[in-house]
Amino acid sequence: MKALLSTAYWPNLHYFFYVLNAQTVTIEQFENYQKQSYRNRTRIFTANGPLDLSIPVTKRADKELTKDIKISYSENWQIRHWRAITSAYNNSPYFDFFEDDIRYFYTSKFESLLNYNTEQLKLVLKLLRHQKNIELTTCFEMPADPMYEDLRSSIHPKISFKKDGLVKERLEISYYQTFENKFDFCGNLSVLDLLFNKGLDTTGYLALK
């Protein structure tokens, strides 16, 4: 299986399932950028329930390629996001193990959203000791190879992962969450939720047997 994906900010488990299980992972950079998608949005689990975090971006035209999207620093979103992540996961079992690596993305400035997200993806794979090359598309095209899973549009906040039979049962399996005494299990969150709560067992939770 080969996975063709959009870029994503700390991608959710539906997305990361394919990253871990695909033989090759290719990120689309020549698509027209889509607002209100996971390209600049992630969802974490806080003491008040699920919380969406969005990266502000600078758009110069109605249609702009993802590779050209720049991150905006006109507001202190990095401070807000890191405070939210710290508040949500400071008491999780593995926060201390990964805190310094994750914090880097809130103390350093990246110009490109695509580069920012891609470096995050590479970091998570490194923390999980999982070797995988992340490639970028060289043009926009519809893959003719039947081995390709084209997921550029199907992993979206408005589309339920339950429609994807390959991952449905896997992502409905509950795992320990920091605020499980207050809320029912909340699935398909940012990979950070699984990483901070399961550590290296993140791979086992998502891997095909």
Short mmCIF file of C-alpha atoms in Angstrom, two decimals:
data_model
loop_
_atom_site.label_atom_id
_atom_site.label_comp_id
_atom_site.label_asym_id
_atom_site.label_seq_id
_atom_site.Cartn_x
_atom_site.Cartn_y
_atom_site.Cartn_z
CA MET A 1 0.00 0.00 0.00
CA LYS A 2 1.15 3.51 -0.87
CA ALA A 3 -0.38 6.54 0.83
CA LEU A 4 -0.93 9.90 -0.87
CA LEU A 5 -1.85 12.45 1.79
CA SER A 6 -2.38 16.15 2.27
CA THR A 7 -0.17 17.93 4.75
CA ALA A 8 -1.51 18.00 8.34
CA TYR A 9 -0.74 19.75 11.63
CA TRP A 10 0.01 17.05 14.24
CA PRO A 11 -2.14 14.66 12.16
CA ASN A 12 -4.99 12.67 13.64
CA LEU A 13 -4.91 8.90 14.09
CA HIS A 14 -6.82 8.19 10.87
CA TYR A 15 -4.01 9.94 8.99
CA PHE A 16 -1.20 8.46 11.07
CA PHE A 17 -2.56 4.95 10.61
CA TYR A 18 -1.68 5.23 6.94
CA VAL A 19 1.69 6.83 7.65
CA LEU A 20 2.71 3.85 9.78
CA ASN A 21 1.28 1.11 7.59
CA ALA A 22 2.01 2.35 4.08
CA GLN A 23 5.13 1.22 2.27
CA THR A 24 5.64 4.72 0.94
CA VAL A 25 4.20 8.05 2.11
CA THR A 26 3.84 10.97 -0.27
CA ILE A 27 2.59 14.42 0.77
CA GLU A 28 0.75 16.53 -1.79
CA GLN A 29 2.22 20.01 -2.21
CA PHE A 30 0.73 21.10 -5.55
CA GLU A 31 -2.95 21.03 -4.58
CA ASN A 32 -4.98 24.20 -4.09
CA TYR A 33 -4.82 24.89 -0.36
CA GLN A 34 -8.05 24.08 1.49
CA LYS A 35 -9.22 26.13 4.45
CA GLN A 36 -10.99 24.56 7.46
CA SER A 37 -9.12 21.30 7.03
CA TYR A 38 -6.47 19.38 8.95
CA ARG A 39 -3.79 21.12 6.92
CA ASN A 40 -3.52 23.75 9.64
CA ARG A 41 -5.75 22.25 12.34
CA THR A 42 -5.37 19.60 15.02
CA ARG A 43 -7.60 18.41 17.88
CA ILE A 44 -6.39 17.66 21.40
CA PHE A 45 -8.23 16.48 24.54
CA THR A 46 -8.35 18.94 27.44
CA ALA A 47 -9.95 19.17 30.86
CA ASN A 48 -12.90 20.82 29.10
CA GLY A 49 -13.13 18.23 26.35
CA PRO A 50 -11.88 18.24 22.73
CA LEU A 51 -10.19 21.45 21.59
CA ASP A 52 -9.25 22.47 18.05
CA LEU A 53 -5.98 24.33 17.54
CA SER A 54 -5.51 26.18 14.25
CA ILE A 55 -2.39 27.76 12.79
CA PRO A 56 -3.09 31.16 11.21
CA VAL A 57 -1.77 31.39 7.66
CA THR A 58 -1.17 34.18 5.19
CA LYS A 59 -2.98 33.78 1.87
CA ARG A 60 -2.29 36.14 -1.01
CA ALA A 61 -4.84 34.79 -3.47
CA ASP A 62 -8.13 32.87 -3.55
CA LYS A 63 -6.32 29.90 -5.05
CA GLU A 64 -2.85 29.21 -3.75
CA LEU A 65 -0.81 26.02 -3.76
CA THR A 66 -0.18 24.33 -0.43
CA LYS A 67 3.57 24.59 -0.97
CA ASP A 68 3.26 28.39 -1.05
CA ILE A 69 1.22 28.82 2.14
CA LYS A 70 3.08 30.84 4.78
CA ILE A 71 2.51 30.75 8.52
CA SER A 72 1.37 34.02 10.08
CA TYR A 73 3.01 35.21 13.29
CA SER A 74 0.96 38.38 13.68
CA GLU A 75 -0.57 36.81 16.81
CA ASN A 76 1.03 34.70 19.53
CA TRP A 77 -0.58 31.44 18.48
CA GLN A 78 2.54 29.42 19.38
CA ILE A 79 2.27 30.46 23.03
CA ARG A 80 -1.45 29.68 23.11
CA HIS A 81 -1.04 26.29 21.46
CA TRP A 82 1.83 25.22 23.70
CA ARG A 83 -0.05 26.30 26.83
CA ALA A 84 -3.08 24.30 25.69
CA ILE A 85 -0.97 21.21 24.95
CA THR A 86 0.87 21.49 28.27
CA SER A 87 -2.35 21.93 30.21
CA ALA A 88 -3.94 18.96 28.44
CA TYR A 89 -1.05 16.51 28.70
CA ASN A 90 1.25 17.61 31.53
CA ASN A 91 -0.05 14.75 33.68
CA SER A 92 -0.11 12.14 30.94
CA PRO A 93 2.25 9.14 31.35
CA TYR A 94 4.75 10.08 28.63
CA PHE A 95 4.62 13.87 28.46
CA ASP A 96 8.00 14.28 30.17
CA PHE A 97 9.65 11.91 27.68
CA PHE A 98 8.61 13.93 24.63
CA GLU A 99 8.09 17.45 25.99
CA ASP A 100 11.39 18.97 24.83
CA ASP A 101 11.09 17.61 21.29
CA ILE A 102 7.52 18.84 20.87
CA ARG A 103 8.24 22.24 22.45
CA TYR A 104 10.74 22.98 19.70
CA PHE A 105 7.86 23.62 17.31
CA TYR A 106 6.55 26.37 19.61
CA THR A 107 9.85 28.15 20.19
CA SER A 108 11.07 28.09 16.57
CA LYS A 109 9.57 29.88 13.59
CA PHE A 110 8.97 28.18 10.27
CA GLU A 111 8.02 30.19 7.22
CA SER A 112 6.28 27.39 5.34
CA LEU A 113 3.26 25.50 6.72
CA LEU A 114 4.20 22.48 4.60
CA ASN A 115 7.73 22.41 6.02
CA TYR A 116 6.45 22.89 9.58
CA ASN A 117 4.02 19.97 9.30
CA THR A 118 6.48 17.71 7.49
CA GLU A 119 9.14 18.20 10.15
CA GLN A 120 6.57 17.35 12.84
CA LEU A 121 5.68 14.14 11.02
CA LYS A 122 9.34 13.18 10.74
CA LEU A 123 9.83 13.86 14.45
CA VAL A 124 6.96 11.60 15.52
CA LEU A 125 8.33 8.78 13.38
CA LYS A 126 11.77 9.33 14.92
CA LEU A 127 10.37 9.29 18.47
CA LEU A 128 8.60 6.02 17.65
CA ARG A 129 11.85 4.62 16.20
CA HIS A 130 10.07 4.02 12.93
CA GLN A 131 12.07 4.49 9.75
CA LYS A 132 10.07 5.85 6.85
CA ASN A 133 10.90 8.24 4.02
CA ILE A 134 8.45 11.10 3.57
CA GLU A 135 8.31 12.25 -0.04
CA LEU A 136 6.67 15.29 -1.62
CA THR A 137 4.80 15.26 -4.92
CA THR A 138 6.53 16.78 -7.95
CA CYS A 139 3.25 17.83 -9.58
CA PHE A 140 -0.48 17.41 -9.02
CA GLU A 141 -1.88 14.30 -10.62
CA MET A 142 -4.33 11.49 -10.03
CA PRO A 143 -2.35 8.30 -9.34
CA ALA A 144 -2.94 5.48 -11.79
CA ASP A 145 -1.24 2.92 -9.58
CA PRO A 146 -3.97 0.76 -7.92
CA MET A 147 -1.69 0.35 -4.90
CA TYR A 148 -2.11 4.03 -4.06
CA GLU A 149 -4.55 5.09 -1.36
CA ASP A 150 -5.45 8.62 -2.41
CA LEU A 151 -6.38 10.24 0.89
CA ARG A 152 -5.90 13.88 -0.02
CA SER A 153 -9.57 14.75 0.37
CA SER A 154 -10.98 11.91 2.48
CA ILE A 155 -9.26 12.73 5.80
CA HIS A 156 -11.17 15.88 6.66
CA PRO A 157 -12.91 17.31 9.77
CA LYS A 158 -16.30 16.95 8.06
CA ILE A 159 -15.77 13.32 7.02
CA SER A 160 -16.03 10.54 9.61
CA PHE A 161 -13.24 7.96 9.69
CA LYS A 162 -16.01 5.39 10.25
CA LYS A 163 -16.55 5.45 6.51
CA ASP A 164 -13.06 4.01 6.08
CA GLY A 165 -13.48 0.30 6.75
CA LEU A 166 -9.74 -0.34 6.95
CA VAL A 167 -9.32 1.77 10.08
CA LYS A 168 -12.82 1.82 11.61
CA GLU A 169 -12.41 -0.99 14.12
CA ARG A 170 -8.84 -0.04 15.01
CA LEU A 171 -9.61 3.57 15.89
CA GLU A 172 -12.64 2.67 17.98
CA ILE A 173 -10.46 0.72 20.43
CA SER A 174 -10.15 2.82 23.58
CA TYR A 175 -6.87 3.59 25.34
CA TYR A 176 -6.08 5.48 28.54
CA GLN A 177 -6.70 9.20 28.26
CA THR A 178 -5.74 11.77 30.88
CA PHE A 179 -9.30 12.99 31.48
CA GLU A 180 -11.10 9.66 31.11
CA ASN A 181 -12.61 10.12 34.59
CA LYS A 182 -14.54 13.14 33.26
CA PHE A 183 -15.41 12.12 29.70
CA ASP A 184 -16.13 9.10 27.58
CA PHE A 185 -13.33 7.94 25.31
CA CYS A 186 -12.64 10.42 22.52
CA GLY A 187 -11.15 8.83 19.41
CA ASN A 188 -9.28 10.03 16.35
CA LEU A 189 -7.53 12.92 18.06
CA SER A 190 -4.12 14.34 17.24
CA VAL A 191 -1.29 11.82 17.28
CA LEU A 192 -0.02 13.81 20.29
CA ASP A 193 -2.87 12.39 22.38
CA LEU A 194 -1.81 8.81 21.66
CA LEU A 195 1.90 9.59 21.94
CA PHE A 196 1.62 11.25 25.35
CA ASN A 197 -0.69 8.55 26.71
CA LYS A 198 0.76 5.41 25.10
CA GLY A 199 4.39 6.28 24.38
CA LEU A 200 6.13 3.80 22.10
CA ASP A 201 3.00 1.61 22.20
CA THR A 202 1.54 4.13 19.73
CA THR A 203 2.99 1.95 16.98
CA GLY A 204 1.34 -1.20 18.30
CA TYR A 205 -2.03 0.52 18.62
CA LEU A 206 -2.04 1.63 14.99
CA ALA A 207 -0.06 -1.07 13.22
CA LEU A 208 -1.77 -3.67 11.07
CA LYS A 209 -1.26 -7.14 12.51
#
